[in-house]
Short mmCIF file of C-alpha atoms in Angstrom, two decimals:
data_model
loop_
_atom_site.label_atom_id
_atom_site.label_comp_id
_atom_site.label_asym_id
_atom_site.label_seq_id
_atom_site.Cartn_x
_atom_site.Cartn_y
_atom_site.Cartn_z
CA MET A 29 -41.51 10.59 19.09
CA THR A 30 -40.73 14.22 18.81
CA ARG A 31 -38.93 15.72 15.87
CA ASN A 32 -35.87 16.68 17.96
CA PHE A 33 -35.57 13.14 19.30
CA LYS A 34 -35.56 11.76 15.74
CA ILE A 35 -32.86 14.22 14.72
CA VAL A 36 -30.68 13.32 17.73
CA LEU A 37 -31.25 9.61 17.09
CA GLY A 38 -30.30 10.07 13.43
CA ILE A 39 -27.11 11.91 14.38
CA LEU A 40 -26.19 9.20 16.89
CA MET A 41 -26.81 6.47 14.33
CA ALA A 42 -24.68 8.32 11.77
CA ALA A 43 -21.91 8.70 14.38
CA VAL A 44 -22.04 4.98 15.15
CA VAL A 45 -21.82 4.14 11.43
CA VAL A 46 -18.86 6.49 10.96
CA LEU A 47 -17.07 5.06 14.01
CA ALA A 48 -17.70 1.50 12.83
CA ALA A 49 -16.39 2.39 9.37
CA TRP A 50 -13.30 3.94 10.97
CA TYR A 51 -12.72 0.92 13.22
CA PHE A 52 -13.14 -1.54 10.33
CA ARG A 53 -11.43 0.65 7.72
CA MET A 54 -8.91 -2.00 6.65
CA LEU A 55 -11.64 -4.58 6.17
CA LEU A 56 -13.69 -2.06 4.22
CA ALA A 57 -10.65 -1.27 2.07
CA TYR A 58 -10.19 -4.99 1.33
CA ILE A 59 -13.87 -5.36 0.44
CA LEU A 60 -13.84 -2.29 -1.81
CA THR A 61 -10.69 -3.50 -3.55
CA ALA A 62 -12.25 -6.93 -4.10
CA ILE A 63 -15.40 -5.29 -5.46
CA ILE A 64 -13.35 -3.18 -7.88
CA ILE A 65 -11.47 -6.29 -9.05
CA SER A 66 -14.77 -8.11 -9.52
CA PHE A 67 -16.22 -5.23 -11.55
CA ILE A 68 -13.15 -5.19 -13.76
CA GLY A 69 -13.15 -8.98 -14.13
CA ALA A 70 -16.88 -9.41 -14.68
CA PRO A 71 -16.65 -9.19 -18.50
CA ILE A 72 -13.95 -11.87 -18.53
CA VAL A 73 -16.07 -14.15 -16.35
CA LYS A 74 -19.13 -13.59 -18.55
CA PHE A 75 -17.09 -14.38 -21.66
CA LEU A 76 -15.66 -17.56 -20.13
CA LYS A 77 -19.10 -18.70 -18.93
CA ARG A 78 -20.52 -18.25 -22.47
CA LEU A 79 -17.58 -20.09 -24.01
CA LYS A 80 -18.57 -23.69 -24.78
CA ILE A 81 -16.29 -26.52 -25.73
CA LYS A 82 -18.18 -29.55 -27.07
CA GLU A 83 -21.41 -28.49 -25.40
CA LEU A 84 -19.64 -28.05 -22.03
CA ALA A 85 -19.88 -24.63 -20.44
CA CYS A 86 -17.24 -23.29 -18.11
CA PRO A 87 -18.46 -23.36 -14.49
CA SER A 88 -18.58 -20.04 -12.67
CA TRP A 89 -15.93 -21.05 -10.14
CA LEU A 90 -13.49 -21.94 -12.93
CA ALA A 91 -14.22 -18.69 -14.79
CA ALA A 92 -13.59 -16.71 -11.58
CA LEU A 93 -10.36 -18.62 -10.93
CA ILE A 94 -9.09 -18.07 -14.49
CA THR A 95 -9.92 -14.36 -14.18
CA LEU A 96 -8.00 -14.02 -10.91
CA VAL A 97 -5.02 -15.92 -12.34
CA THR A 98 -5.12 -13.54 -15.32
CA PHE A 99 -5.07 -10.52 -12.99
CA ILE A 100 -2.21 -11.92 -10.94
CA THR A 101 -0.27 -12.69 -14.12
CA VAL A 102 -0.75 -9.15 -15.45
CA VAL A 103 0.39 -7.60 -12.15
CA VAL A 104 3.44 -9.88 -11.92
CA LEU A 105 4.37 -9.13 -15.54
CA PHE A 106 4.00 -5.41 -14.83
CA PHE A 107 6.45 -5.65 -11.92
CA LEU A 108 8.81 -7.83 -13.93
CA LEU A 109 8.77 -5.21 -16.66
CA PHE A 110 9.81 -2.41 -14.32
CA ALA A 111 12.06 -4.36 -11.95
CA PRO A 112 15.08 -4.23 -14.31
CA LEU A 113 14.66 -0.47 -14.66
CA VAL A 114 14.65 -0.03 -10.89
CA ALA A 115 17.62 -2.38 -10.55
CA THR A 116 19.55 -0.38 -13.16
CA GLU A 117 18.88 2.86 -11.29
CA ALA A 118 19.88 1.26 -7.99
CA GLU A 119 23.11 0.03 -9.57
CA ALA A 120 23.82 3.52 -10.93
CA ILE A 121 23.27 4.99 -7.48
CA SER A 122 25.52 2.37 -5.88
CA LYS A 123 28.35 3.29 -8.30
CA ILE A 124 28.44 6.89 -7.09
CA ASP A 125 31.88 7.63 -5.65
CA ILE A 126 31.34 9.27 -2.28
CA ASN A 127 34.91 10.63 -2.19
CA GLN A 128 34.48 12.35 -5.55
CA VAL A 129 31.14 13.82 -4.46
CA SER A 130 32.66 15.06 -1.19
CA GLN A 131 35.60 16.64 -3.08
CA SER A 132 33.24 18.40 -5.45
CA LEU A 133 31.20 19.71 -2.52
CA GLU A 134 34.26 20.65 -0.43
CA GLY A 135 34.16 24.33 -1.40
CA HIS A 136 30.46 24.64 -0.71
CA LEU A 137 30.86 22.85 2.61
CA MET A 138 33.67 25.18 3.63
CA ASN A 139 31.52 28.22 2.80
CA THR A 140 28.65 26.77 4.77
CA GLU A 141 30.92 25.92 7.69
CA ASN A 142 32.36 29.43 7.71
CA PHE A 143 28.85 30.88 7.70
CA LEU A 144 27.66 28.56 10.49
CA SER A 145 30.73 29.26 12.60
CA GLN A 146 29.08 32.57 13.46
CA PHE A 147 26.35 30.62 15.30
CA ASN A 148 26.51 28.04 18.08
CA LEU A 149 24.22 25.27 16.83
CA SER A 150 24.78 22.93 19.79
CA GLY A 151 24.01 25.42 22.50
CA ASP A 152 27.06 24.29 24.49
CA ASP A 153 30.85 24.50 24.08
CA ARG A 154 31.08 21.93 21.25
CA SER A 155 32.00 23.08 17.79
CA ASN A 156 29.40 22.98 15.06
CA ARG A 157 31.30 20.16 13.32
CA GLU A 158 31.29 17.97 16.44
CA PHE A 159 27.62 18.70 17.00
CA LEU A 160 26.61 17.87 13.42
CA LEU A 161 28.67 14.68 13.41
CA ALA A 162 27.05 13.55 16.65
CA GLU A 163 23.60 14.28 15.25
CA LEU A 164 24.35 12.40 12.02
CA GLN A 165 25.68 9.38 13.96
CA GLN A 166 22.51 9.40 16.02
CA LEU A 167 20.42 9.63 12.86
CA VAL A 168 22.19 6.67 11.23
CA ASP A 169 22.22 4.36 14.25
CA PHE A 170 23.07 0.83 13.16
CA GLY A 171 21.27 -0.55 16.21
CA GLN A 172 18.01 0.40 14.51
CA ILE A 173 18.66 -1.94 11.58
CA SER A 174 17.08 -4.88 13.43
CA GLY A 175 13.97 -2.76 13.99
CA VAL A 176 13.86 -1.91 10.30
CA VAL A 177 14.17 -5.59 9.38
CA ASN A 178 11.40 -6.51 11.83
CA ASN A 179 9.17 -3.80 10.38
CA LEU A 180 9.94 -5.04 6.87
CA PHE A 181 8.88 -8.59 7.75
CA ALA A 182 5.75 -7.31 9.49
CA LEU A 183 4.90 -5.25 6.40
CA LEU A 184 5.46 -8.27 4.17
CA GLY A 185 3.23 -10.42 6.38
CA ASN A 186 0.47 -7.81 6.41
CA ALA A 187 0.72 -7.44 2.63
CA LEU A 188 0.36 -11.20 2.14
CA VAL A 189 -2.67 -11.34 4.44
CA ALA A 190 -4.22 -8.41 2.59
CA LEU A 191 -3.52 -10.01 -0.79
CA PHE A 192 -5.03 -13.33 0.26
CA SER A 193 -8.08 -11.63 1.78
CA ILE A 194 -8.70 -9.49 -1.30
CA LEU A 195 -8.27 -12.42 -3.70
CA PHE A 196 -10.52 -14.62 -1.57
CA MET A 197 -13.32 -12.05 -1.53
CA ALA A 198 -12.81 -11.19 -5.20
CA PHE A 199 -13.14 -14.88 -6.09
CA PHE A 200 -16.58 -15.06 -4.54
CA PHE A 201 -17.64 -11.72 -5.99
CA LEU A 202 -16.60 -12.97 -9.42
CA LYS A 203 -18.15 -16.40 -8.92
CA ASP A 204 -21.52 -14.96 -7.98
CA GLY A 205 -21.90 -11.80 -10.01
CA ARG A 206 -24.84 -10.62 -7.92
CA LEU A 207 -23.24 -11.21 -4.52
CA PHE A 208 -22.49 -7.52 -3.96
CA GLN A 209 -26.07 -6.55 -4.82
CA LYS A 210 -27.35 -9.23 -2.44
CA MET A 211 -25.15 -7.85 0.33
CA ILE A 212 -26.40 -4.30 -0.21
CA PHE A 213 -30.04 -5.42 -0.33
CA SER A 214 -29.63 -7.44 2.88
CA LEU A 215 -28.15 -4.41 4.68
CA THR A 216 -30.97 -2.10 3.64
#
């Protein structure tokens, strides 16, 4: 083989690897997340495996399961800690009186309207106010609410699949501490 052929072949192989990584990017993200969780949880698993109660050692599957339950508990407690703060802020925002805000902005809006009256924003014979109201009604179309709800449920479903996949892989990475090394060695 000539040197140029080897270079072209190397570039093609690199392109194939990059395209495969791009195509399987979500799977790679799940695997990398599971690997990170397993690296963080490895000391806990080692501690639990060394822990003996009446000459009985903790099996590796149980140590991995306890570690994952610990992680899930910490994450849930973290969200429970900040959920009341977010709820308080949402309640404060919901108590804002729109009429009072609009009255306080009335002077600024009049100045802006007077300035914009010099220009024809719509490009036709409609006034700027009619044009802006039509655009705002189009922006806040209540017919799109069903699409938002569908997207929310799709996002929730994808998040649950991702969570299950990551926890499943992390369990096996934690259970067999050398599984990642074995995977790398088998690929090379």
